[in-house]
Every structure is written in structure tokens, then in C-alpha cells.
Amino acid sequence: MVEEIVSKLVNRMEVKKIIEENNREYYGYVLIIMVERAIAVATILVMSLAFKQFLPTIAFLLFFLSLRKRTGGYHADQFWQCYLLTIITYVGVVQVAVIFSENTYIMYGLLFLAMLVIEAIGTVNHPNVAFDENELRETKKAARFLVIIEIGTIAVLAVSKINQLYVSYMSIAIILCSFSMCLAKIINQEVKLK
């Protein structure tokens, strides 16, 4: 359904001479990604209202989306699979955040391991992205730098005695990115450069 809507939009853009015919596939792909991401994020935000976790969810999304953009990781083959996994994962995040806020030693232990994984791997080069050597090097550098900033933010918030639930959501974002990277590597969902 998303593909059909985007296809019609790209057709209109081509007819109106907004884009050239040779860029049609590129614009179609980018628009599909944007629409699918918007649907997933909107669903999570609506669910966060139902769970009464809107502000912690905003913190989670800020940390997760900014880091995930740079680390890469597992990607489902179809949007419906991605969407279903997103919903299931978010419900899990809500449940685990409460457990982590009560058992901070487990959370900080997993957060430390996640940081080590991200620092070691940097970025998983997914076939749909297929970074060249320079792009991959820069993206790895950005991911490693960003995870340090996010860990530092968590440390400052934890020391300042902010509600532990916020810290849990932010920590889970980093842990989830790390897990997704490991999963992509395990199932060989990456482009290996020579």
C-alpha cells in the first residue's frame, strides 16, 4: 500500500517536472523509507500515550534513532515485518524499562557491554546502504563518538537523580542498537569491504 501511494506521488512529481525520469527510483526509495519510518514512529508515540510513557519514549526515540542511523544493524525484508517487530520491540522496551529502573546494576552492565560492542564494530554496512570505504570509516567514527555522548548524557542524568525510568529508556536505546548490530553480523546481513 505504501509503495502504491509513493509510486503515484513519484509519477506526479515526474509529470510536473519536479524530478527527472532517471531519478525516479531513487526518489521512490527515499519516500518509501520516510513514510514507513513516519508510520512506525507515529505508532510508537500513540502507544506511548496508551502506556502513559510519552516523555520517556521521546527520550528513547531520540537516542535510538540518532544512534541507529549511524550504527546500522538488522533490517527486516518487508515493511510489515519491520512494523510488527517495531511494535513488539516497543512493548518489550516498556516492560524492560521498569525492570531496569529497579535493577540498575543489570542495566549498567548491559549498557557497558553495548558500548563496547558499538565501539568495537562502529557500523554494520547493510546491503541497502552499501557504504564505500570512506563513508564506512566516517560513519563508524560518528557512531563511536555519538555513543560516548549518549553514555555521558546518561551518566549526567543518573548522577543528577533524574527519574530512573528516563535513564532506563535511554539505556535500552543503546542496548537495542548494539543487539541489532550483533544480530546483523550473526546472520551476515552486511557488505564486507575488501
XYZ file of C-alpha atoms in Angstrom:
194
model
C 0.000 0.000 0.000
C 2.797 2.437 0.900
C 4.571 1.555 -2.343
C 1.425 2.301 -4.377
C 0.932 5.710 -2.769
C 4.588 6.628 -3.229
C 4.533 5.388 -6.825
C 1.596 7.694 -7.601
C 3.349 10.594 -5.881
C 6.576 9.982 -7.824
C 4.547 9.791 -11.062
C 3.014 13.193 -10.287
C 6.450 14.611 -9.469
C 7.742 13.365 -12.809
C 4.756 14.726 -14.751
C 5.127 18.135 -13.046
C 8.846 18.054 -13.941
C 9.863 18.214 -10.276
C 12.124 15.208 -10.803
C 13.771 13.670 -13.841
C 12.877 10.181 -15.040
C 16.364 8.814 -14.270
C 15.939 9.855 -10.569
C 12.540 8.192 -10.229
C 13.783 5.042 -8.482
C 15.915 6.998 -6.016
C 13.058 9.334 -5.000
C 10.681 6.398 -4.747
C 13.019 4.532 -2.410
C 13.672 7.576 -0.202
C 9.986 8.460 0.057
C 9.039 4.880 0.938
C 11.630 4.853 3.724
C 10.399 8.212 5.043
C 6.722 7.176 5.021
C 7.434 3.804 6.643
C 9.569 5.443 9.350
C 6.855 8.049 9.993
C 4.219 5.312 10.356
C 6.391 3.364 12.803
C 7.294 6.415 14.906
C 3.687 7.656 14.951
C 2.505 4.236 16.117
C 5.102 4.181 18.891
C 4.053 7.661 20.021
C 0.384 6.655 20.116
C 1.296 3.518 22.056
C 3.386 5.613 24.453
C 0.290 7.653 25.265
C -1.638 4.441 25.959
C 1.187 3.216 28.234
C 1.477 6.702 29.809
C 5.155 6.763 28.845
C 5.227 9.625 26.332
C 8.240 11.603 27.641
C 10.421 8.541 28.353
C 9.532 7.286 24.869
C 10.615 10.597 23.335
C 13.974 10.177 25.123
C 14.195 6.591 23.829
C 13.422 7.632 20.248
C 15.938 10.485 20.295
C 18.713 8.184 21.483
C 17.714 5.186 19.391
C 17.032 6.868 16.047
C 20.129 9.053 16.144
C 22.389 6.118 17.028
C 20.682 3.545 14.802
C 21.133 5.863 11.812
C 24.890 5.562 12.318
C 25.299 2.001 13.612
C 23.007 0.211 11.216
C 22.039 -3.290 12.193
C 19.387 -5.866 11.443
C 16.741 -4.931 8.877
C 13.604 -6.948 8.121
C 12.968 -7.836 4.489
C 9.474 -6.350 4.281
C 7.817 -3.324 5.866
C 5.111 -5.383 7.579
C 7.834 -7.490 9.250
C 9.698 -4.369 10.329
C 6.494 -2.790 11.595
C 5.499 -5.877 13.582
C 8.996 -6.171 15.072
C 8.899 -2.466 15.955
C 5.616 -2.852 17.837
C 6.772 -5.988 19.664
C 10.108 -4.372 20.497
C 8.470 -1.239 21.851
C 6.172 -3.265 24.130
C 9.311 -5.056 25.318
C 11.074 -1.730 25.904
C 8.206 -0.540 28.121
C 8.357 -3.741 30.164
C 12.152 -3.922 30.433
C 12.481 -0.228 31.339
C 10.580 -0.842 34.578
C 12.790 -3.835 35.423
C 15.965 -1.861 34.633
C 14.876 1.100 36.738
C 14.548 -1.259 39.713
C 17.743 -3.241 38.924
C 20.207 -0.617 37.768
C 23.243 -2.873 38.103
C 21.875 -5.130 35.344
C 21.073 -2.121 33.164
C 24.500 -0.535 33.610
C 26.235 -3.864 32.999
C 24.357 -4.354 29.716
C 24.898 -0.713 28.810
C 28.641 -1.116 29.299
C 28.668 -4.234 27.074
C 26.583 -2.414 24.442
C 29.021 0.491 24.453
C 31.935 -1.927 23.976
C 30.160 -3.581 21.020
C 29.440 -0.242 19.350
C 32.973 0.986 19.953
C 34.395 -2.266 18.516
C 32.118 -2.597 15.475
C 31.156 1.009 14.809
C 28.758 0.417 11.948
C 27.247 -2.573 10.163
C 27.347 -1.868 6.435
C 23.899 -3.033 5.294
C 23.468 -4.106 1.634
C 20.746 -1.483 1.075
C 23.201 1.240 2.105
C 26.480 -0.259 0.853
C 28.887 2.416 2.098
C 32.177 2.728 0.290
C 35.365 2.574 2.369
C 35.465 6.304 3.175
C 31.759 6.537 4.019
C 32.013 3.494 6.263
C 35.041 4.897 8.095
C 33.276 8.238 8.707
C 30.038 6.574 9.802
C 31.917 4.326 12.236
C 33.663 7.366 13.667
C 30.325 9.170 14.070
C 28.689 6.144 15.729
C 31.565 5.745 18.187
C 31.509 9.436 19.051
C 27.721 9.545 19.428
C 27.578 6.541 21.760
C 30.114 8.263 24.036
C 27.946 11.409 24.043
C 24.837 9.358 24.823
C 26.607 7.437 27.614
C 27.863 10.738 29.020
C 24.338 12.150 28.946
C 23.039 9.090 30.786
C 25.805 9.433 33.382
C 24.990 13.106 33.991
C 21.274 12.376 34.298
C 21.856 9.420 36.611
C 24.091 11.488 38.896
C 21.583 14.363 38.912
C 18.926 11.966 40.248
C 16.508 12.313 37.350
C 13.665 9.795 37.291
C 15.412 6.449 36.729
C 12.801 5.434 34.159
C 14.158 8.048 31.709
C 17.668 6.690 32.176
C 16.328 3.174 31.562
C 14.669 4.163 28.276
C 17.827 5.905 27.061
C 19.988 2.953 28.080
C 17.707 0.489 26.318
C 18.068 2.537 23.124
C 21.834 1.968 23.145
C 21.499 -1.694 24.162
C 18.975 -2.266 21.366
C 21.263 -0.698 18.745
C 24.088 -2.930 19.917
C 21.879 -6.025 19.811
C 20.684 -5.160 16.298
C 24.301 -4.825 15.127
C 25.222 -8.203 16.602
C 22.171 -9.837 15.009
C 23.048 -8.405 11.587
C 26.595 -9.730 11.907
C 25.425 -13.182 13.056
C 23.102 -13.597 10.071
C 25.627 -11.998 7.671
C 23.367 -9.099 6.790
C 26.216 -6.796 5.827
C 28.504 -5.814 2.991
C 32.100 -6.669 3.767
C 34.667 -4.435 2.132
C 37.924 -5.931 0.959
